[in-house]
């Protein structure tokens, strides 16, 4: 690392010794990612607590969370996605190695294919120039940058292939600035500005059986995990519980049999909250279906993505009622993109 710029602060990561600069007003998380340090995080809006690290030294200032009513973190905790450094800082980050790794890049991306598999979901495939240095891992996401600098983030739903192709699944939100444009008007040939990759929603090595849990387009990063690690997920007995209001919301499932043929050895359980009388499958809350089938999760790992309310309910009930170790619940809760 170059010597500290006079107006910047140094953030040190204990116990492994990583260090990077953080400019005044810049969030610690943004500075870490730009330097190639993958601090734990998920929503980037101050609502999920995934990015909380213990503050061992120095002082930080927290901006208010994006979601109203979310309290500030307890004293001595740094919410890195909303915290800027007020001095040199030391954080307890035992799982972050000393040497930086994957870096975030901004680049142009050409839309090469647009499909609309349901009444409110559009799948977008983009080509990123090989010279950009953009590389992602299954489970990560990237931002689309709008003309005014506003950002919306979407998980990659494809396996990394080295050819610079990425696929997003975007749900149309009425009144949304980007999602309505993407669903109503986006066409092949358009250039977008993107930034990434971000996220730590990655498959962890091991032998524990796996529950994959998704609601809505939270299926996208799980699809990337399936396409990249299908054999490993099958070996570990993975089951996907995918929740929607009606079956059409499960936009990538023509039928249970067809889906399971795509991912042999992995089972899918559709769960519908507003199913009609013709539906003979599972109904209700998707996390409740998991509890009904697997009342003992003490030896499992759970990978969950989707609506933050679902994520919170799943985390709470799985750890308190089914014995899931808290550190075996891996989540990518997201703020609803508009």
C-alpha positions as a Markdown table, in Angstrom:
| # | Residue | x | y | z |
|---|---|---|---|---|
| 1 | Unk | 0.0 | 0.0 | 0.0 |
| 2 | Unk | 1.2 | 3.5 | -0.7 |
| 3 | Unk | 1.7 | 5.9 | 2.1 |
| 4 | Unk | -1.4 | 7.4 | 3.7 |
| 5 | Unk | -2.8 | 10.4 | 1.8 |
| 6 | Unk | -2.8 | 13.3 | 4.4 |
| 7 | Unk | -6.6 | 13.9 | 4.4 |
| 8 | Unk | -7.5 | 10.2 | 4.5 |
| 9 | Unk | -7.7 | 7.8 | 7.4 |
| 10 | Unk | -6.3 | 4.3 | 7.7 |
| 11 | Unk | -8.5 | 1.4 | 8.6 |
| 12 | Unk | -6.7 | -1.6 | 10.0 |
| 13 | Unk | -8.3 | -5.1 | 10.1 |
| 14 | Unk | -7.4 | -7.3 | 13.1 |
| 15 | Unk | -6.0 | -9.9 | 13.7 |
| 16 | Unk | -4.7 | -10.6 | 10.2 |
| 17 | Unk | -3.3 | -7.1 | 9.4 |
| 18 | Unk | -5.1 | -5.9 | 6.4 |
| 19 | Unk | -5.2 | -2.1 | 6.0 |
| 20 | Unk | -6.6 | 0.5 | 3.5 |
| 21 | Unk | -7.4 | 4.2 | 3.2 |
| 22 | Unk | -10.8 | 5.7 | 3.8 |
| 23 | Unk | -11.6 | 9.2 | 2.6 |
| 24 | Unk | -13.6 | 11.6 | 4.7 |
| 25 | Unk | -17.3 | 10.9 | 4.1 |
| 26 | Unk | -16.6 | 7.6 | 2.4 |
| 27 | Unk | -18.2 | 4.6 | 4.0 |
| 28 | Unk | -15.7 | 2.1 | 5.4 |
| 29 | Unk | -17.4 | -0.7 | 3.4 |
| 30 | Unk | -17.0 | 1.2 | 0.1 |
| 31 | Unk | -13.3 | 1.9 | 0.9 |
| 32 | Unk | -12.7 | -1.7 | 1.8 |
| 33 | Unk | -14.3 | -3.1 | -1.4 |
| 34 | Unk | -12.4 | -0.6 | -3.6 |
| 35 | Unk | -9.2 | -1.8 | -2.0 |
| 36 | Unk | -10.1 | -5.4 | -2.5 |
| 37 | Unk | -11.0 | -6.3 | 1.1 |
| 38 | Unk | -14.2 | -8.3 | 1.3 |
| 39 | Unk | -15.8 | -7.2 | 4.6 |
| 40 | Unk | -19.1 | -9.1 | 5.4 |
| 41 | Unk | -22.1 | -7.3 | 4.1 |
| 42 | Unk | -25.5 | -7.8 | 2.4 |
| 43 | Unk | -28.1 | -5.0 | 2.0 |
| 44 | Unk | -25.7 | -2.0 | 2.0 |
| 45 | Unk | -28.6 | 0.0 | 3.5 |
| 46 | Unk | -28.1 | -0.4 | 7.2 |
| 47 | Unk | -31.0 | -2.8 | 7.8 |
| 48 | Unk | -29.6 | -6.3 | 7.9 |
| 49 | Unk | -26.7 | -6.0 | 10.4 |
| 50 | Unk | -24.5 | -8.4 | 8.3 |
| 51 | Unk | -21.8 | -5.8 | 8.1 |
| 52 | Unk | -21.4 | -5.2 | 11.8 |
| 53 | Unk | -17.8 | -5.4 | 13.1 |
| 54 | Unk | -16.5 | -4.7 | 16.5 |
| 55 | Unk | -14.7 | -1.3 | 16.8 |
| 56 | Unk | -11.3 | -2.0 | 18.5 |
| 57 | Unk | -9.9 | 1.5 | 18.1 |
| 58 | Unk | -10.6 | 5.0 | 16.7 |
| 59 | Unk | -14.0 | 6.6 | 16.0 |
| 60 | Unk | -16.6 | 6.5 | 13.3 |
| 61 | Unk | -19.8 | 8.4 | 12.4 |
| 62 | Unk | -22.9 | 6.5 | 11.3 |
| 63 | Unk | -25.3 | 7.9 | 8.7 |
| 64 | Unk | -29.0 | 7.0 | 9.3 |
| 65 | Unk | -30.1 | 3.7 | 7.8 |
| 66 | Unk | -32.0 | 3.8 | 4.5 |
| 67 | Unk | -35.0 | 2.1 | 6.1 |
| 68 | Unk | -36.8 | 4.3 | 8.5 |
| 69 | Unk | -37.0 | 3.1 | 12.1 |
| 70 | Unk | -33.9 | 1.0 | 12.0 |
| 71 | Unk | -31.9 | 1.8 | 15.1 |
| 72 | Unk | -28.2 | 2.8 | 15.1 |
| 73 | Unk | -25.8 | -0.1 | 16.0 |
| 74 | Unk | -24.8 | -0.6 | 19.7 |
| 75 | Unk | -21.9 | 1.3 | 21.1 |
| 76 | Unk | -18.6 | -0.3 | 20.1 |
| 77 | Unk | -20.1 | -1.8 | 16.8 |
| 78 | Unk | -19.3 | -0.4 | 13.4 |
| 79 | Unk | -22.0 | -0.7 | 10.8 |
| 80 | Unk | -19.5 | -0.5 | 7.9 |
| 81 | Unk | -22.0 | 0.1 | 5.2 |
| 82 | Unk | -23.1 | 3.4 | 6.9 |
| 83 | Unk | -20.0 | 4.4 | 8.8 |
| 84 | Unk | -17.4 | 6.9 | 7.8 |
| 85 | Unk | -14.1 | 7.2 | 9.7 |
| 86 | Unk | -13.4 | 10.1 | 12.0 |
| 87 | Unk | -9.9 | 9.0 | 12.7 |
| 88 | Unk | -7.7 | 6.1 | 12.0 |
| 89 | Unk | -9.7 | 3.0 | 12.9 |
| 90 | Unk | -9.1 | -0.6 | 13.9 |
| 91 | Unk | -11.8 | -3.3 | 13.3 |
| 92 | Unk | -12.1 | -6.9 | 14.4 |
| 93 | Unk | -12.4 | -8.8 | 11.2 |
| 94 | Unk | -11.0 | -12.3 | 11.8 |
| 95 | Unk | -12.2 | -13.8 | 8.5 |
| 96 | Unk | -10.7 | -11.1 | 6.3 |
| 97 | Unk | -7.2 | -12.0 | 5.1 |
| 98 | Unk | -4.2 | -9.6 | 5.2 |
| 99 | Unk | -3.8 | -9.4 | 1.4 |
| 100 | Unk | -6.5 | -7.7 | -0.8 |
| 101 | Unk | -8.2 | -9.8 | -3.4 |
| 102 | Unk | -11.0 | -9.1 | -5.8 |
| 103 | Unk | -11.5 | -5.5 | -6.7 |
| 104 | Unk | -14.6 | -3.5 | -7.7 |
| 105 | Unk | -14.5 | -2.0 | -11.1 |
| 106 | Unk | -16.9 | 0.3 | -13.1 |
| 107 | Unk | -17.4 | -0.4 | -16.8 |
| 108 | Unk | -19.8 | -0.3 | -19.7 |
| 109 | Unk | -21.9 | -3.3 | -20.5 |
| 110 | Unk | -23.9 | -4.0 | -23.6 |
| 111 | Unk | -27.3 | -5.5 | -23.4 |
| 112 | Unk | -27.3 | -8.5 | -25.7 |
| 113 | Unk | -30.6 | -10.2 | -24.8 |
| 114 | Unk | -33.9 | -9.3 | -23.0 |
| 115 | Unk | -36.6 | -11.8 | -22.1 |
| 116 | Unk | -39.8 | -11.5 | -20.1 |
| 117 | Unk | -40.5 | -14.9 | -18.5 |
| 118 | Unk | -43.4 | -13.7 | -16.4 |
| 119 | Unk | -45.8 | -10.8 | -16.0 |
| 120 | Unk | -43.4 | -8.8 | -13.9 |
| 121 | Unk | -39.9 | -10.3 | -14.3 |
| 122 | Unk | -37.4 | -9.5 | -17.0 |
| 123 | Unk | -34.1 | -11.3 | -17.5 |
| 124 | Unk | -31.3 | -9.3 | -19.0 |
| 125 | Unk | -28.0 | -10.6 | -20.4 |
| 126 | Unk | -25.1 | -8.2 | -20.7 |
| 127 | Unk | -21.7 | -8.4 | -22.2 |
| 128 | Unk | -18.9 | -6.8 | -20.3 |
| 129 | Unk | -15.6 | -6.1 | -22.1 |
| 130 | Unk | -12.9 | -8.6 | -21.4 |
| 131 | Unk | -10.4 | -5.6 | -20.9 |
| 132 | Unk | -12.5 | -4.2 | -18.0 |
| 133 | Unk | -11.2 | -6.6 | -15.5 |
| 134 | Unk | -14.7 | -7.3 | -14.2 |
| 135 | Unk | -14.8 | -10.8 | -12.7 |
| 136 | Unk | -17.4 | -12.2 | -10.3 |
| 137 | Unk | -18.0 | -15.3 | -8.2 |
| 138 | Unk | -21.3 | -17.2 | -8.1 |
| 139 | Unk | -23.6 | -15.4 | -5.6 |
| 140 | Unk | -22.3 | -11.9 | -6.1 |
| 141 | Unk | -24.1 | -8.9 | -7.5 |
| 142 | Unk | -23.4 | -5.7 | -9.4 |
| 143 | Unk | -24.9 | -2.2 | -9.6 |
| 144 | Unk | -26.4 | -0.5 | -12.6 |
| 145 | Unk | -25.5 | 3.2 | -12.5 |
| 146 | Unk | -28.1 | 5.6 | -13.7 |
| 147 | Unk | -27.4 | 9.0 | -15.3 |
| 148 | Unk | -27.8 | 10.9 | -12.1 |
| 149 | Unk | -25.4 | 8.5 | -10.2 |
| 150 | Unk | -28.2 | 6.5 | -8.5 |
| 151 | Unk | -27.5 | 2.8 | -8.2 |
| 152 | Unk | -29.7 | -0.3 | -8.3 |
| 153 | Unk | -28.1 | -3.7 | -7.5 |
| 154 | Unk | -28.9 | -7.0 | -9.1 |
| 155 | Unk | -27.4 | -10.4 | -8.5 |
| 156 | Unk | -25.8 | -12.4 | -11.3 |
| 157 | Unk | -27.9 | -15.4 | -12.1 |
| 158 | Unk | -25.4 | -17.2 | -14.4 |
| 159 | Unk | -22.2 | -19.1 | -13.7 |
| 160 | Unk | -19.0 | -17.1 | -14.2 |
| 161 | Unk | -17.7 | -18.2 | -17.6 |
| 162 | Unk | -14.7 | -15.9 | -18.2 |
| 163 | Unk | -16.4 | -14.5 | -21.3 |
| 164 | Unk | -17.7 | -11.4 | -19.6 |
| 165 | Unk | -21.4 | -12.4 | -19.8 |
| 166 | Unk | -23.7 | -11.6 | -16.9 |
| 167 | Unk | -27.4 | -12.2 | -16.4 |
| 168 | Unk | -29.8 | -10.3 | -14.1 |
| 169 | Unk | -33.3 | -11.1 | -13.0 |
| 170 | Unk | -35.3 | -7.8 | -12.5 |
| 171 | Unk | -38.7 | -7.6 | -11.0 |
| 172 | Unk | -40.8 | -4.7 | -12.3 |
| 173 | Unk | -41.8 | -2.4 | -9.4 |
| 174 | Unk | -44.6 | 0.0 | -10.2 |
| 175 | Unk | -43.1 | 3.5 | -10.2 |
| 176 | Unk | -39.6 | 2.2 | -10.2 |
| 177 | Unk | -36.9 | 4.2 | -11.9 |
| 178 | Unk | -35.0 | 1.4 | -13.4 |
| 179 | Unk | -37.1 | -1.7 | -13.0 |
| 180 | Unk | -40.0 | -0.3 | -15.0 |
| 181 | Unk | -37.7 | 0.9 | -17.7 |
| 182 | Unk | -36.0 | -2.5 | -17.8 |
| 183 | Unk | -39.3 | -4.4 | -18.1 |
| 184 | Unk | -41.2 | -2.0 | -20.4 |
| 185 | Unk | -38.5 | -0.6 | -22.7 |
| 186 | Unk | -35.0 | -2.1 | -22.4 |
| 187 | Unk | -33.8 | -3.6 | -25.7 |
| 188 | Unk | -30.7 | -5.4 | -27.0 |
| 189 | Unk | -27.9 | -3.1 | -28.1 |
| 190 | Unk | -28.3 | -0.5 | -25.3 |
| 191 | Unk | -25.2 | 0.3 | -23.2 |
| 192 | Unk | -25.4 | 0.4 | -19.4 |
| 193 | Unk | -22.9 | 1.5 | -16.9 |
| 194 | Unk | -22.3 | -1.1 | -14.2 |
| 195 | Unk | -20.1 | -1.4 | -11.1 |
| 196 | Unk | -19.0 | -4.5 | -9.2 |
| 197 | Unk | -18.8 | -7.2 | -8.2 |
| 198 | Unk | -20.1 | -7.0 | -4.7 |
| 199 | Unk | -21.3 | -9.5 | -2.1 |
| 200 | Unk | -20.1 | -12.4 | 0.0 |
| 201 | Unk | -23.1 | -14.8 | -0.7 |
| 202 | Unk | -20.7 | -17.6 | -1.7 |
| 203 | Unk | -20.9 | -21.3 | -1.2 |
| 204 | Unk | -18.8 | -22.4 | 1.7 |
| 205 | Unk | -16.8 | -25.7 | 1.5 |
| 206 | Unk | -17.9 | -28.5 | 3.7 |
| 207 | Unk | -20.1 | -31.6 | 4.0 |
| 208 | Unk | -23.2 | -30.2 | 5.8 |
| 209 | Unk | -26.5 | -30.7 | 4.1 |
| 210 | Unk | -27.8 | -27.4 | 2.5 |
| 211 | Unk | -31.1 | -25.6 | 2.5 |
| 212 | Unk | -31.5 | -23.0 | -0.3 |
| 213 | Unk | -34.2 | -20.5 | 0.5 |
| 214 | Unk | -35.5 | -17.9 | -2.0 |
| 215 | Unk | -38.4 | -15.5 | -2.4 |
| 216 | Unk | -39.2 | -13.8 | -5.7 |
| 217 | Unk | -36.1 | -12.8 | -7.7 |
| 218 | Unk | -34.0 | -13.8 | -4.7 |
| 219 | Unk | -33.7 | -16.9 | -6.8 |
| 220 | Unk | -31.1 | -15.2 | -9.0 |
| 221 | Unk | -27.9 | -15.7 | -6.9 |
| 222 | Unk | -29.1 | -19.2 | -6.0 |
| 223 | Unk | -29.4 | -20.0 | -9.7 |
| 224 | Unk | -25.8 | -18.9 | -10.0 |
| 225 | Unk | -24.8 | -21.2 | -7.2 |
| 226 | Unk | -26.7 | -24.1 | -8.8 |
| 227 | Unk | -25.2 | -23.5 | -12.2 |
| 228 | Unk | -21.7 | -23.2 | -10.8 |
| 229 | Unk | -21.7 | -25.8 | -7.9 |
| 230 | Unk | -24.5 | -28.2 | -9.0 |
| 231 | Unk | -22.5 | -31.3 | -8.4 |
| 232 | Unk | -21.4 | -30.1 | -5.0 |
| 233 | Unk | -24.9 | -29.1 | -4.0 |
| 234 | Unk | -26.2 | -32.5 | -5.1 |
| 235 | Unk | -23.5 | -34.3 | -3.1 |
| 236 | Unk | -24.6 | -32.3 | 0.0 |
| 237 | Unk | -28.3 | -33.0 | -0.4 |
| 238 | Unk | -29.4 | -29.5 | -1.2 |
| 239 | Unk | -33.1 | -28.6 | -1.2 |
| 240 | Unk | -34.4 | -25.4 | -2.7 |
| 241 | Unk | -37.5 | -23.8 | -1.0 |
| 242 | Unk | -38.8 | -21.1 | -3.4 |
| 243 | Unk | -41.6 | -18.9 | -2.2 |
| 244 | Unk | -44.0 | -16.8 | -4.3 |
| 245 | Unk | -47.6 | -15.7 | -4.2 |
| 246 | Unk | -48.7 | -17.8 | -7.2 |
| 247 | Unk | -46.9 | -20.4 | -9.3 |
| 248 | Unk | -46.3 | -17.9 | -12.1 |
| 249 | Unk | -44.0 | -16.0 | -9.7 |
| 250 | Unk | -41.6 | -18.9 | -9.8 |
| 251 | Unk | -40.6 | -17.7 | -13.2 |
| 252 | Unk | -37.8 | -20.3 | -13.8 |
| 253 | Unk | -39.9 | -23.3 | -13.0 |
| 254 | Unk | -41.9 | -24.8 | -15.8 |
| 255 | Unk | -42.6 | -27.8 | -13.6 |
| 256 | Unk | -40.9 | -29.4 | -10.6 |
| 257 | Unk | -39.8 | -32.4 | -12.8 |
| 258 | Unk | -38.3 | -30.1 | -15.5 |
| 259 | Unk | -36.4 | -28.0 | -12.9 |
| 260 | Unk | -35.0 | -31.1 | -11.1 |
| 261 | Unk | -33.9 | -32.5 | -14.4 |
| 262 | Unk | -31.8 | -29.3 | -14.9 |
| 263 | Unk | -30.2 | -29.8 | -11.5 |
| 264 | Unk | -30.0 | -33.5 | -10.9 |
| 265 | Unk | -29.7 | -34.5 | -7.2 |
| 266 | Unk | -31.1 | -31.2 | -6.0 |
| 267 | Unk | -34.8 | -31.1 | -4.9 |
| 268 | Unk | -37.1 | -28.1 | -5.2 |
| 269 | Unk | -40.1 | -27.3 | -3.0 |
| 270 | Unk | -42.4 | -24.5 | -4.3 |
| 271 | Unk | -44.3 | -22.7 | -1.6 |
| 272 | Unk | -47.2 | -20.4 | -2.5 |
| 273 | Unk | -48.8 | -17.9 | -0.2 |
| 274 | Unk | -51.8 | -17.0 | -2.3 |
| 275 | Unk | -52.4 | -20.2 | -4.2 |
| 276 | Unk | -55.8 | -21.0 | -5.7 |
| 277 | Unk | -57.9 | -24.1 | -5.0 |
| 278 | Unk | -56.2 | -25.9 | -8.0 |
| 279 | Unk | -52.8 | -25.8 | -6.2 |
| 280 | Unk | -52.1 | -29.1 | -4.4 |
| 281 | Unk | -48.6 | -28.2 | -3.3 |
| 282 | Unk | -47.2 | -26.4 | -0.2 |
| 283 | Unk | -48.8 | -23.2 | 0.9 |
| 284 | Unk | -48.0 | -20.4 | 3.5 |
| 285 | Unk | -44.7 | -18.8 | 4.4 |
| 286 | Unk | -41.7 | -20.3 | 2.7 |
| 287 | Unk | -39.6 | -20.4 | 5.9 |
| 288 | Unk | -42.4 | -22.2 | 7.7 |
| 289 | Unk | -42.3 | -25.0 | 5.1 |
| 290 | Unk | -38.6 | -25.5 | 5.9 |
| 291 | Unk | -39.3 | -25.8 | 9.6 |
| 292 | Unk | -42.1 | -28.3 | 9.0 |
| 293 | Unk | -39.9 | -30.5 | 6.9 |
| 294 | Unk | -36.6 | -30.0 | 8.9 |
| 295 | Unk | -37.3 | -29.3 | 12.6 |
| 296 | Unk | -33.7 | -30.0 | 13.4 |
| 297 | Unk | -31.3 | -27.8 | 11.4 |
| 298 | Unk | -28.4 | -28.1 | 13.8 |
| 299 | Unk | -26.2 | -29.8 | 11.2 |
| 300 | Unk | -27.3 | -27.8 | 8.2 |
| 301 | Unk | -26.2 | -24.7 | 6.3 |
| 302 | Unk | -28.8 | -22.3 | 5.0 |
| 303 | Unk | -28.4 | -19.9 | 2.0 |
| 304 | Unk | -31.2 | -17.4 | 1.9 |
| 305 | Unk | -32.0 | -14.6 | -0.5 |
| 306 | Unk | -35.0 | -12.4 | -1.0 |
| 307 | Unk | -37.3 | -10.1 | 0.9 |
| 308 | Unk | -35.7 | -8.8 | 4.1 |
| 309 | Unk | -38.8 | -9.7 | 6.1 |
| 310 | Unk | -38.5 | -13.3 | 5.0 |
| 311 | Unk | -34.8 | -13.3 | 5.7 |
| 312 | Unk | -35.3 | -12.0 | 9.2 |
| 313 | Unk | -38.1 | -14.4 | 10.0 |
| 314 | Unk | -36.1 | -17.4 | 8.7 |
| 315 | Unk | -32.9 | -16.4 | 10.6 |
| 316 | Unk | -34.8 | -15.9 | 13.9 |
| 317 | Unk | -36.9 | -19.1 | 13.6 |
| 318 | Unk | -34.2 | -21.4 | 12.3 |
| 319 | Unk | -31.8 | -20.4 | 15.1 |
| 320 | Unk | -34.3 | -20.3 | 17.9 |
| 321 | Unk | -36.5 | -23.2 | 17.0 |
| 322 | Unk | -34.5 | -25.6 | 14.9 |
| 323 | Unk | -31.0 | -25.3 | 16.4 |
| 324 | Unk | -29.3 | -23.8 | 13.3 |
| 325 | Unk | -25.9 | -22.3 | 14.4 |
| 326 | Unk | -26.1 | -18.6 | 13.8 |
| 327 | Unk | -22.9 | -18.7 | 11.8 |
| 328 | Unk | -24.4 | -21.2 | 9.3 |
| 329 | Unk | -27.1 | -18.9 | 8.1 |
| 330 | Unk | -25.8 | -17.1 | 5.0 |
| 331 | Unk | -28.1 | -14.4 | 3.7 |
| 332 | Unk | -28.3 | -11.9 | 0.9 |
| 333 | Unk | -31.3 | -9.8 | 2.0 |
| 334 | Unk | -31.8 | -6.9 | -0.3 |
| 335 | Unk | -33.6 | -3.6 | -0.3 |
| 336 | Unk | -36.4 | -3.7 | -2.9 |
| 337 | Unk | -34.9 | -2.3 | -6.1 |
| 338 | Unk | -37.0 | 0.3 | -8.0 |
